[in-house]
């Protein structure tokens, strides 16, 4: 199996003109997060996050707007995870019927006329979990990241999330609570990483529907 790198994004909403506020990656040796502040002043977000998450190695960079964030993410992907040994994973990041993170990112890179940076292999964890594990509670299949993690994870990362759900991340950005926003992003990518490892441990490699995210170049 390729080395898994989990990722997750936060946004200002779901519409085509909403923007990316945070992008995080869970690497084998720690977490890397990119956060934008919408041009607003902020305290040292990284120091605040590290104080909150003292047992997790987290590196955070702050950017003035979405364009700067997307450019920084592109450089990071090219320099750190764009190689033949990396498998980018997400939870409902992109599945056969849609997904959220990758379609949203494509639209934002396209809206800004920026090149698509993800020249990597990708697999979504949600279909593996949904097809190969029982996540039914009271007759209803659980498909949300937090709910599935509570069923199959060990609970380590539940306590570091300051929000009850991802909708609170939108309000946190509006209210300039950037450290809480980053902590939520960290919790989500670590949950995704943990579920990816569970799926890898209990399912065959063939269960991961691996595809290339490389864009066609002319």
Coordinates of N, CA and C in Angstrom, one line a residue:
X1 N 0.8 -1.2 0.0 CA 0.0 0.0 0.0 C 0.9 1.2 0.0
X2 N 0.5 2.3 -0.7 CA 1.2 3.5 -0.8 C 1.1 4.2 0.6
X3 N 2.0 5.1 0.9 CA 1.9 5.9 2.1 C 0.7 6.9 2.0
X4 N -0.2 6.7 3.0 CA -1.4 7.6 3.0 C -1.1 9.0 3.5
X5 N -1.6 10.0 2.8 CA -1.6 11.3 3.3 C -3.1 11.8 3.3
X6 N -3.7 12.0 4.5 CA -5.0 12.4 4.6 C -5.1 13.9 4.5
X7 N -6.2 14.4 3.8 CA -6.4 15.8 3.8 C -7.9 16.2 3.9
X8 N -8.1 17.5 4.2 CA -9.5 18.0 4.4 C -9.4 19.5 4.3
X9 N -10.6 20.1 3.8 CA -10.6 21.5 3.7 C -11.8 22.1 4.5
X10 N -11.7 23.3 4.8 CA -12.9 24.1 5.4 C -13.2 25.2 4.4
X11 N -14.4 25.7 4.4 CA -14.8 26.7 3.5 C -15.8 27.7 4.1
X12 N -16.1 28.7 3.4 CA -17.1 29.7 3.9 C -18.5 29.3 3.6
X13 N -18.7 28.2 2.9 CA -20.0 27.7 2.6 C -19.9 26.7 1.4
X14 N -21.1 26.4 0.8 CA -21.1 25.4 -0.2 C -21.4 25.9 -1.7
X15 N -21.6 27.2 -1.8 CA -21.9 27.8 -3.1 C -20.6 28.0 -3.9
X16 N -20.8 28.1 -5.2 CA -19.7 28.2 -6.1 C -18.8 29.5 -5.9
X17 N -19.4 30.5 -5.3 CA -18.6 31.7 -5.0 C -18.1 31.8 -3.6
X18 N -18.3 30.7 -2.8 CA -17.7 30.6 -1.5 C -16.2 30.3 -1.6
X19 N -15.4 30.5 -0.6 CA -14.0 30.3 -0.7 C -13.4 29.3 0.3
X20 N -12.2 28.8 0.1 CA -11.5 27.9 0.9 C -10.9 28.7 2.1
X21 N -11.1 28.3 3.3 CA -10.5 29.0 4.4 C -9.3 28.2 5.1
X22 N -9.4 26.9 5.0 CA -8.3 26.1 5.6 C -8.1 24.8 4.8
X23 N -6.9 24.4 4.6 CA -6.5 23.1 4.0 C -5.5 22.4 4.9
X24 N -5.8 21.2 5.2 CA -4.8 20.5 6.1 C -4.4 19.1 5.6
X25 N -3.2 18.7 5.9 CA -2.7 17.4 5.5 C -2.1 16.7 6.7
X26 N -2.5 15.4 6.8 CA -1.9 14.6 7.9 C -0.8 13.7 7.3
X27 N 0.5 14.1 7.6 CA 1.6 13.4 7.1 C 2.1 12.3 8.1
X28 N 3.0 11.4 7.8 CA 3.4 10.4 8.7 C 4.0 11.0 10.0
X29 N 4.7 12.2 9.9 CA 5.4 12.7 11.0 C 4.7 14.0 11.6
X30 N 3.5 14.3 11.2 CA 2.8 15.4 11.8 C 1.8 16.0 10.8
X31 N 1.2 17.1 11.2 CA 0.1 17.8 10.5 C 0.6 19.1 9.9
X32 N 0.2 19.4 8.7 CA 0.5 20.7 8.0 C -0.8 21.3 7.6
X33 N -1.0 22.6 8.1 CA -2.3 23.3 7.9 C -2.0 24.6 7.3
X34 N -2.8 25.0 6.3 CA -2.8 26.3 5.7 C -4.1 27.0 6.0
X35 N -4.0 28.2 6.5 CA -5.2 29.0 6.9 C -5.2 30.4 6.4
X36 N -6.3 30.9 5.9 CA -6.3 32.3 5.4 C -7.3 33.1 6.3
X37 N -7.0 34.3 6.4 CA -7.7 35.2 7.4 C -8.6 36.2 6.7
X38 N -8.7 36.2 5.4 CA -9.6 37.2 4.7 C -9.1 38.6 4.9
X39 N -7.8 38.7 5.0 CA -7.2 40.0 5.1 C -7.3 40.7 6.4
X40 N -7.8 39.9 7.4 CA -8.0 40.5 8.7 C -6.8 40.2 9.6
X41 N -6.5 41.1 10.5 CA -5.4 40.8 11.4 C -5.7 39.7 12.3
X42 N -4.6 39.0 12.8 CA -4.8 37.9 13.7 C -3.6 37.7 14.6
X43 N -3.8 37.1 15.7 CA -2.6 36.8 16.6 C -1.9 35.6 16.0
X44 N -0.9 35.1 16.7 CA -0.1 34.0 16.2 C -1.0 32.7 16.3
X45 N -1.6 32.4 15.2 CA -2.5 31.2 15.1 C -1.8 29.9 15.5
X46 N -0.6 29.8 14.9 CA 0.2 28.5 15.2 C 0.5 28.3 16.7
X47 N 0.9 29.4 17.3 CA 1.2 29.2 18.8 C -0.1 28.9 19.6
X48 N -1.2 29.5 19.2 CA -2.4 29.1 19.9 C -2.9 27.7 19.6
X49 N -2.7 27.3 18.4 CA -3.1 25.9 18.0 C -2.2 24.9 18.8
X50 N -0.9 25.2 18.8 CA 0.0 24.3 19.5 C -0.2 24.2 21.0
X51 N -0.7 25.3 21.5 CA -1.0 25.3 23.0 C -2.3 24.4 23.2
X52 N -3.2 24.5 22.3 CA -4.4 23.7 22.4 C -4.2 22.2 22.1
X53 N -3.3 21.9 21.2 CA -3.0 20.5 20.7 C -1.6 20.2 21.1
X54 N -1.3 20.2 22.3 CA 0.1 20.0 22.8 C 0.7 18.6 22.5
X55 N -0.2 17.6 22.3 CA 0.3 16.3 22.0 C 0.3 15.9 20.5
X56 N 0.0 16.9 19.7 CA 0.0 16.7 18.3 C 1.0 17.7 17.6
X57 N 1.9 17.1 16.7 CA 2.8 18.0 16.0 C 2.1 18.7 14.9
X58 N 1.9 20.0 15.0 CA 1.1 20.7 14.0 C 2.0 22.0 13.5
X59 N 2.1 22.1 12.2 CA 2.7 23.3 11.7 C 1.6 24.1 10.9
X60 N 1.5 25.4 11.2 CA 0.4 26.2 10.6 C 1.0 27.4 9.9
X61 N 0.6 27.7 8.7 CA 1.0 28.9 8.0 C -0.3 29.7 7.8
X62 N -0.1 31.1 7.9 CA -1.3 32.0 7.8 C -1.1 32.8 6.5
X63 N -2.2 32.9 5.8 CA -2.2 33.6 4.5 C -3.3 34.7 4.5
X64 N -3.0 35.8 3.8 CA -4.0 36.9 3.8 C -5.3 36.7 3.1
X65 N -5.3 35.8 2.1 CA -6.5 35.6 1.3 C -6.5 34.2 0.7
X66 N -7.5 33.8 0.0 CA -7.6 32.5 -0.6 C -6.6 32.3 -1.7
X67 N -6.3 33.3 -2.5 CA -5.3 33.1 -3.5 C -4.0 32.7 -3.0
X68 N -3.6 33.4 -1.9 CA -2.3 33.1 -1.3 C -2.3 31.7 -0.7
X69 N -3.4 31.3 -0.1 CA -3.5 30.0 0.5 C -3.4 28.9 -0.6
X70 N -4.1 29.1 -1.7 CA -4.1 28.1 -2.8 C -2.7 28.0 -3.4
X71 N -2.0 29.1 -3.5 CA -0.6 29.1 -4.1 C 0.3 28.3 -3.1
X72 N 0.2 28.6 -1.8 CA 1.0 27.9 -0.9 C 0.7 26.4 -0.9
X73 N -0.5 26.0 -1.0 CA -0.9 24.6 -1.0 C -0.3 23.9 -2.3
X74 N -0.3 24.6 -3.4 CA 0.2 24.1 -4.6 C 1.7 23.8 -4.5
X75 N 2.4 24.8 -3.9 CA 3.9 24.6 -3.7 C 4.1 23.4 -2.7
X76 N 3.3 23.3 -1.7 CA 3.5 22.2 -0.7 C 3.3 20.8 -1.4
X77 N 2.2 20.7 -2.2 CA 1.9 19.5 -2.9 C 3.0 19.1 -3.8
X78 N 3.6 20.1 -4.5 CA 4.7 19.8 -5.5 C 5.9 19.3 -4.8
X79 N 6.2 20.0 -3.6 CA 7.5 19.7 -2.9 C 7.4 18.6 -2.0
X80 N 6.2 18.3 -1.4 CA 6.2 17.3 -0.3 C 5.4 16.0 -0.6
X81 N 4.4 16.0 -1.4 CA 3.6 14.8 -1.5 C 3.4 14.3 -2.9
X82 N 4.0 15.0 -3.9 CA 3.8 14.7 -5.3 C 4.9 13.7 -5.7
X83 N 4.7 12.4 -5.3 CA 5.7 11.4 -5.7 C 4.9 10.1 -5.8
X84 N 5.6 9.1 -6.4 CA 5.0 7.8 -6.7 C 4.6 7.0 -5.5
X85 N 5.1 7.3 -4.3 CA 4.9 6.6 -3.1 C 3.7 7.1 -2.2
X86 N 3.0 8.2 -2.7 CA 2.0 8.8 -1.9 C 0.6 8.5 -2.4
X87 N -0.3 8.2 -1.5 CA -1.7 8.1 -1.8 C -2.5 9.1 -1.0
X88 N -3.0 10.1 -1.7 CA -3.8 11.1 -1.0 C -5.2 10.5 -0.7
X89 N -5.6 10.7 0.5 CA -7.0 10.1 0.9 C -7.8 11.2 1.5
X90 N -9.1 11.1 1.4 CA -10.0 12.0 2.1 C -11.3 11.2 2.4
X91 N -12.2 11.8 3.2 CA -13.4 11.1 3.5 C -14.5 11.9 2.8
X92 N -15.1 11.3 1.8 CA -16.1 12.0 0.9 C -15.4 13.2 0.2
X93 N -14.2 13.1 -0.1 CA -13.5 14.2 -0.8 C -13.8 14.1 -2.3
X94 N -13.9 12.9 -2.8 CA -14.4 12.8 -4.2 C -14.8 11.3 -4.4
X95 N -16.1 11.0 -4.6 CA -16.6 9.7 -4.8 C -17.2 9.7 -6.2
X96 N -17.7 8.5 -6.6 CA -18.2 8.4 -8.0 C -19.4 9.3 -8.2
X97 N -20.2 9.6 -7.1 CA -21.4 10.4 -7.3 C -21.2 11.9 -6.9
X98 N -19.9 12.3 -6.6 CA -19.7 13.6 -6.3 C -18.6 13.8 -5.2
X99 N -19.0 14.0 -4.0 CA -18.0 14.4 -2.9 C -17.9 15.9 -2.8
X100 N -17.0 16.3 -1.9 CA -17.0 17.7 -1.6 C -15.6 18.4 -1.8
X101 N -14.6 17.9 -1.1 CA -13.3 18.6 -1.1 C -12.7 18.9 -2.5
X102 N -12.5 17.8 -3.2 CA -11.8 18.0 -4.5 C -12.6 18.8 -5.5
X103 N -14.0 18.5 -5.7 CA -14.7 19.4 -6.6 C -14.7 20.9 -6.2
X104 N -14.7 21.1 -4.9 CA -14.7 22.5 -4.4 C -13.3 23.1 -4.8
X105 N -12.3 22.4 -4.5 CA -10.9 22.9 -4.8 C -10.7 23.2 -6.3
X106 N -11.2 22.2 -7.2 CA -11.1 22.4 -8.6 C -11.8 23.7 -9.0
X107 N -13.0 24.0 -8.5 CA -13.7 25.2 -8.8 C -13.0 26.4 -8.4
X108 N -12.3 26.4 -7.2 CA -11.6 27.6 -6.7 C -10.3 27.8 -7.5
X109 N -9.6 26.8 -7.8 CA -8.4 26.9 -8.6 C -8.8 27.5 -10.0
X110 N -9.9 26.9 -10.6 CA -10.3 27.4 -11.9 C -10.8 28.8 -11.9
X111 N -11.5 29.2 -10.8 CA -12.0 30.6 -10.7 C -10.9 31.6 -10.7
X112 N -9.8 31.2 -10.1 CA -8.6 32.1 -10.0 C -7.6 31.9 -11.1
X113 N -7.9 31.0 -12.1 CA -7.0 30.8 -13.2 C -5.7 30.2 -12.8
X114 N -5.7 29.4 -11.7 CA -4.5 28.8 -11.2 C -4.4 27.3 -11.7
X115 N -3.2 26.8 -11.9 CA -3.0 25.5 -12.3 C -3.5 24.5 -11.3
X116 N -4.0 23.3 -11.7 CA -4.4 22.3 -10.7 C -3.1 21.6 -10.2
X117 N -2.9 21.6 -8.9 CA -1.6 21.1 -8.4 C -1.5 19.7 -8.0
X118 N -2.7 19.0 -7.9 CA -2.6 17.6 -7.4 C -2.3 16.6 -8.4
X119 N -1.0 16.4 -8.7 CA -0.5 15.4 -9.6 C -0.2 14.1 -8.7
X120 N -1.2 13.5 -8.2 CA -1.0 12.4 -7.2 C -2.1 11.4 -7.4
X121 N -1.8 10.2 -6.8 CA -2.8 9.1 -6.7 C -3.8 9.5 -5.6
X122 N -5.1 9.1 -5.7 CA -6.1 9.4 -4.7 C -7.0 8.3 -4.5
X123 N -7.5 8.1 -3.3 CA -8.6 7.1 -3.0 C -9.4 7.7 -1.9
X124 N -10.7 7.5 -2.0 CA -11.6 8.0 -1.0 C -11.9 6.9 0.0
X125 N -11.9 7.3 1.3 CA -12.1 6.3 2.4 C -13.6 5.9 2.6
X126 N -14.5 6.9 2.3 CA -15.9 6.7 2.5 C -16.5 5.4 1.9
X127 N -16.3 5.2 0.6 CA -16.8 4.0 -0.1 C -16.3 2.7 0.6
X128 N -15.0 2.6 1.0 CA -14.5 1.4 1.6 C -15.2 1.2 2.9
X129 N -15.4 2.2 3.7 CA -16.0 2.1 5.0 C -17.5 1.7 4.8
X130 N -18.2 2.3 3.9 CA -19.6 2.1 3.6 C -19.9 0.7 3.1
X131 N -19.0 0.2 2.2 CA -19.2 -1.1 1.6 C -18.7 -2.3 2.4
X132 N -17.6 -2.1 3.2 CA -17.0 -3.2 3.9 C -17.1 -3.2 5.4
X133 N -17.7 -2.2 6.0 CA -17.9 -2.2 7.4 C -19.4 -1.9 7.7
X134 N -19.8 -2.4 8.9 CA -21.2 -2.1 9.3 C -21.2 -0.9 10.2
X135 N -21.8 0.2 9.7 CA -21.9 1.4 10.5 C -23.4 1.8 10.8
X136 N -24.2 0.9 10.9 CA -25.6 1.1 11.1 C -25.9 1.3 12.6
X137 N -26.6 2.4 12.9 CA -27.0 2.6 14.3 C -28.5 2.9 14.3
X138 N -29.3 2.2 15.0 CA -30.7 2.4 15.1 C -31.4 2.3 13.7
X139 N -30.9 1.4 12.9 CA -31.5 1.2 11.6 C -31.0 2.2 10.5
X140 N -30.1 3.1 10.8 CA -29.6 4.1 9.8 C -28.1 4.0 9.7
X141 N -27.7 3.9 8.4 CA -26.2 3.9 8.2 C -25.6 5.3 8.4
X142 N -24.5 5.3 9.2 CA -23.8 6.5 9.5 C -22.7 6.8 8.4
X143 N -22.8 7.9 7.8 CA -21.9 8.3 6.7 C -21.1 9.5 7.0
X144 N -21.3 10.2 8.1 CA -20.5 11.4 8.4 C -19.2 11.0 9.0
X145 N -18.2 11.8 8.8 CA -16.9 11.5 9.3 C -16.8 11.3 10.8
X146 N -17.4 12.3 11.6 CA -17.3 12.2 13.0 C -18.1 11.0 13.5
X147 N -19.2 10.7 13.0 CA -20.1 9.6 13.4 C -19.4 8.2 13.1
X148 N -18.8 8.1 11.9 CA -18.1 6.9 11.6 C -16.9 6.7 12.4
X149 N -16.1 7.8 12.7 CA -15.0 7.7 13.5 C -15.3 7.2 14.9
X150 N -16.4 7.7 15.5 CA -16.8 7.2 16.8 C -17.1 5.7 16.8
X151 N -17.5 5.2 15.7 CA -17.8 3.8 15.6 C -16.6 2.9 15.4
X152 N -15.7 3.4 14.6 CA -14.5 2.5 14.2 C -13.2 3.0 14.7
X153 N -13.1 4.3 15.1 CA -11.9 4.8 15.7 C -11.7 4.5 17.1
X154 N -10.6 5.0 17.7 CA -10.4 4.8 19.1 C -10.7 6.0 20.0
X155 N -11.3 7.0 19.3 CA -11.7 8.2 20.1 C -10.7 9.2 20.4
X156 N -9.4 8.9 20.0 CA -8.3 9.8 20.4 C -8.5 11.2 20.0
X157 N -9.1 11.4 18.8 CA -9.1 12.8 18.2 C -10.5 13.5 18.4
X158 N -11.4 12.8 19.1 CA -12.7 13.5 19.3 C -12.6 14.7 20.2
X159 N -11.7 14.6 21.2 CA -11.6 15.6 22.2 C -10.9 16.9 21.8
X160 N -10.2 16.8 20.6 CA -9.5 18.0 20.2 C -10.3 18.9 19.3
X161 N -11.5 18.4 18.9 CA -12.4 19.2 18.0 C -13.2 20.2 18.9
X162 N -13.1 21.5 18.6 CA -13.9 22.4 19.4 C -15.3 22.6 18.9
X163 N -15.7 21.9 17.8 CA -17.0 22.1 17.2 C -17.8 20.8 17.3
X164 N -19.1 21.0 17.4 CA -20.0 19.8 17.3 C -20.2 19.3 15.9
X165 N -20.1 20.2 14.9 CA -20.2 19.8 13.5 C -19.5 20.8 12.7
X166 N -19.3 20.5 11.4 CA -18.5 21.3 10.5 C -19.1 22.7 10.2
X167 N -20.4 22.8 10.3 CA -21.1 24.1 10.1 C -20.6 25.2 11.0
X168 N -20.1 24.8 12.2 CA -19.6 25.8 13.1 C -18.3 26.4 12.5
X169 N -17.6 25.7 11.6 CA -16.4 26.2 11.0 C -16.6 27.5 10.2
X170 N -17.8 27.6 9.6 CA -18.1 28.8 8.9 C -18.2 30.0 9.8
X171 N -18.9 29.8 10.9 CA -19.1 30.9 11.9 C -17.8 31.3 12.5
X172 N -16.9 30.3 12.8 CA -15.6 30.6 13.4 C -14.8 31.5 12.5
X173 N -14.8 31.2 11.2 CA -14.1 32.1 10.2 C -14.6 33.5 10.2
X174 N -15.9 33.6 10.2 CA -16.6 34.9 10.2 C -16.2 35.7 11.5
X175 N -16.1 35.0 12.6 CA -15.8 35.7 13.9 C -14.3 35.7 14.2
X176 N -13.5 35.4 13.3 CA -12.0 35.4 13.4 C -11.5 34.5 14.5
X177 N -12.2 33.4 14.8 CA -11.7 32.4 15.7 C -10.9 31.4 14.9
X178 N -9.8 31.9 14.4 CA -9.0 31.1 13.4 C -8.3 29.9 14.1
X179 N -7.9 30.0 15.4 CA -7.3 28.9 16.0 C -8.3 27.7 16.2
X180 N -9.5 28.0 16.5 CA -10.5 27.0 16.7 C -10.8 26.3 15.3
X181 N -10.8 27.1 14.3 CA -11.1 26.6 12.9 C -10.0 25.6 12.5
X182 N -8.7 26.0 12.8 CA -7.6 25.1 12.5 C -7.7 23.8 13.3
X183 N -8.0 23.9 14.6 CA -8.1 22.7 15.4 C -9.2 21.8 14.9
X184 N -10.3 22.3 14.4 CA -11.3 21.5 13.8 C -10.8 20.8 12.6
X185 N -10.1 21.5 11.8 CA -9.5 20.9 10.6 C -8.5 19.8 10.9
X186 N -7.7 20.0 11.9 CA -6.7 19.0 12.4 C -7.5 17.8 12.9
X187 N -8.5 18.0 13.6 CA -9.3 16.8 14.1 C -9.9 16.0 12.9
X188 N -10.4 16.7 11.9 CA -11.0 16.0 10.8 C -9.9 15.2 10.0
X189 N -8.8 15.8 9.8 CA -7.8 15.1 9.0 C -7.2 13.9 9.7
X190 N -7.1 14.0 11.1 CA -6.6 12.9 11.9 C -7.6 11.8 12.0
X191 N -8.9 12.2 12.0 CA -10.0 11.2 11.9 C -9.9 10.4 10.6
X192 N -9.7 11.2 9.5 CA -9.6 10.6 8.2 C -8.4 9.6 8.1
X193 N -7.3 10.1 8.6 CA -6.1 9.3 8.7 C -6.3 8.0 9.4
X194 N -7.0 8.1 10.6 CA -7.2 6.9 11.4 C -8.2 5.9 10.7
X195 N -9.2 6.4 10.0 CA -10.1 5.5 9.3 C -9.4 4.9 8.1
X196 N -8.5 5.7 7.4 CA -7.8 5.1 6.3 C -6.9 3.9 6.8
X197 N -6.4 4.0 8.0 CA -5.5 2.9 8.5 C -6.4 1.8 8.9
X198 N -7.6 2.0 9.4 CA -8.5 0.9 9.7 C -8.9 0.2 8.5
X199 N -9.3 1.0 7.4 CA -9.7 0.3 6.2 C -8.5 -0.5 5.6
X200 N -7.3 0.1 5.7 CA -6.1 -0.6 5.1 C -5.9 -1.9 5.9
X201 N -6.1 -1.9 7.2 CA -5.8 -3.0 8.1 C -6.8 -4.2 7.9
X202 N -8.0 -3.8 7.6 CA -9.1 -4.9 7.6 C -9.6 -5.2 6.2
X203 N -9.2 -4.5 5.2 CA -9.6 -4.7 3.9 C -8.4 -5.0 2.9
X204 N -8.6 -5.7 1.9 CA -7.6 -5.8 0.9 C -7.3 -4.6 0.1
X205 N -6.1 -4.5 -0.4 CA -5.7 -3.3 -1.1 C -6.6 -3.0 -2.3
X206 N -7.2 -4.0 -2.9 CA -8.0 -3.8 -4.0 C -9.3 -3.1 -3.7
X207 N -9.7 -3.0 -2.4 CA -10.9 -2.3 -2.0 C -10.8 -0.8 -2.2
X208 N -9.5 -0.3 -2.2 CA -9.3 1.2 -2.4 C -9.4 1.5 -3.9
X209 N -10.3 2.3 -4.3 CA -10.5 2.6 -5.7 C -9.5 3.8 -6.0
X210 N -8.3 3.4 -6.3 CA -7.2 4.4 -6.5 C -7.3 5.0 -7.9
X211 N -7.2 6.3 -8.0 CA -7.3 6.9 -9.3 C -6.2 8.1 -9.3
X212 N -5.9 8.5 -10.5 CA -4.9 9.7 -10.6 C -5.7 11.0 -10.7
X213 N -5.2 12.0 -9.9 CA -5.8 13.3 -10.0 C -5.1 14.2 -11.0
X214 N -4.1 13.6 -11.7 CA -3.3 14.4 -12.7 C -4.2 15.0 -13.8
X215 N -4.1 16.3 -14.0 CA -4.9 16.9 -15.0 C -4.2 16.7 -16.4
X216 N -5.0 16.7 -17.4 CA -4.5 16.5 -18.8 C -3.8 17.8 -19.2
X217 N -2.5 17.7 -19.6 CA -1.8 18.9 -20.0 C -1.6 18.9 -21.6
X218 N -1.8 20.1 -22.1 CA -1.6 20.2 -23.6 C -0.4 21.1 -23.9

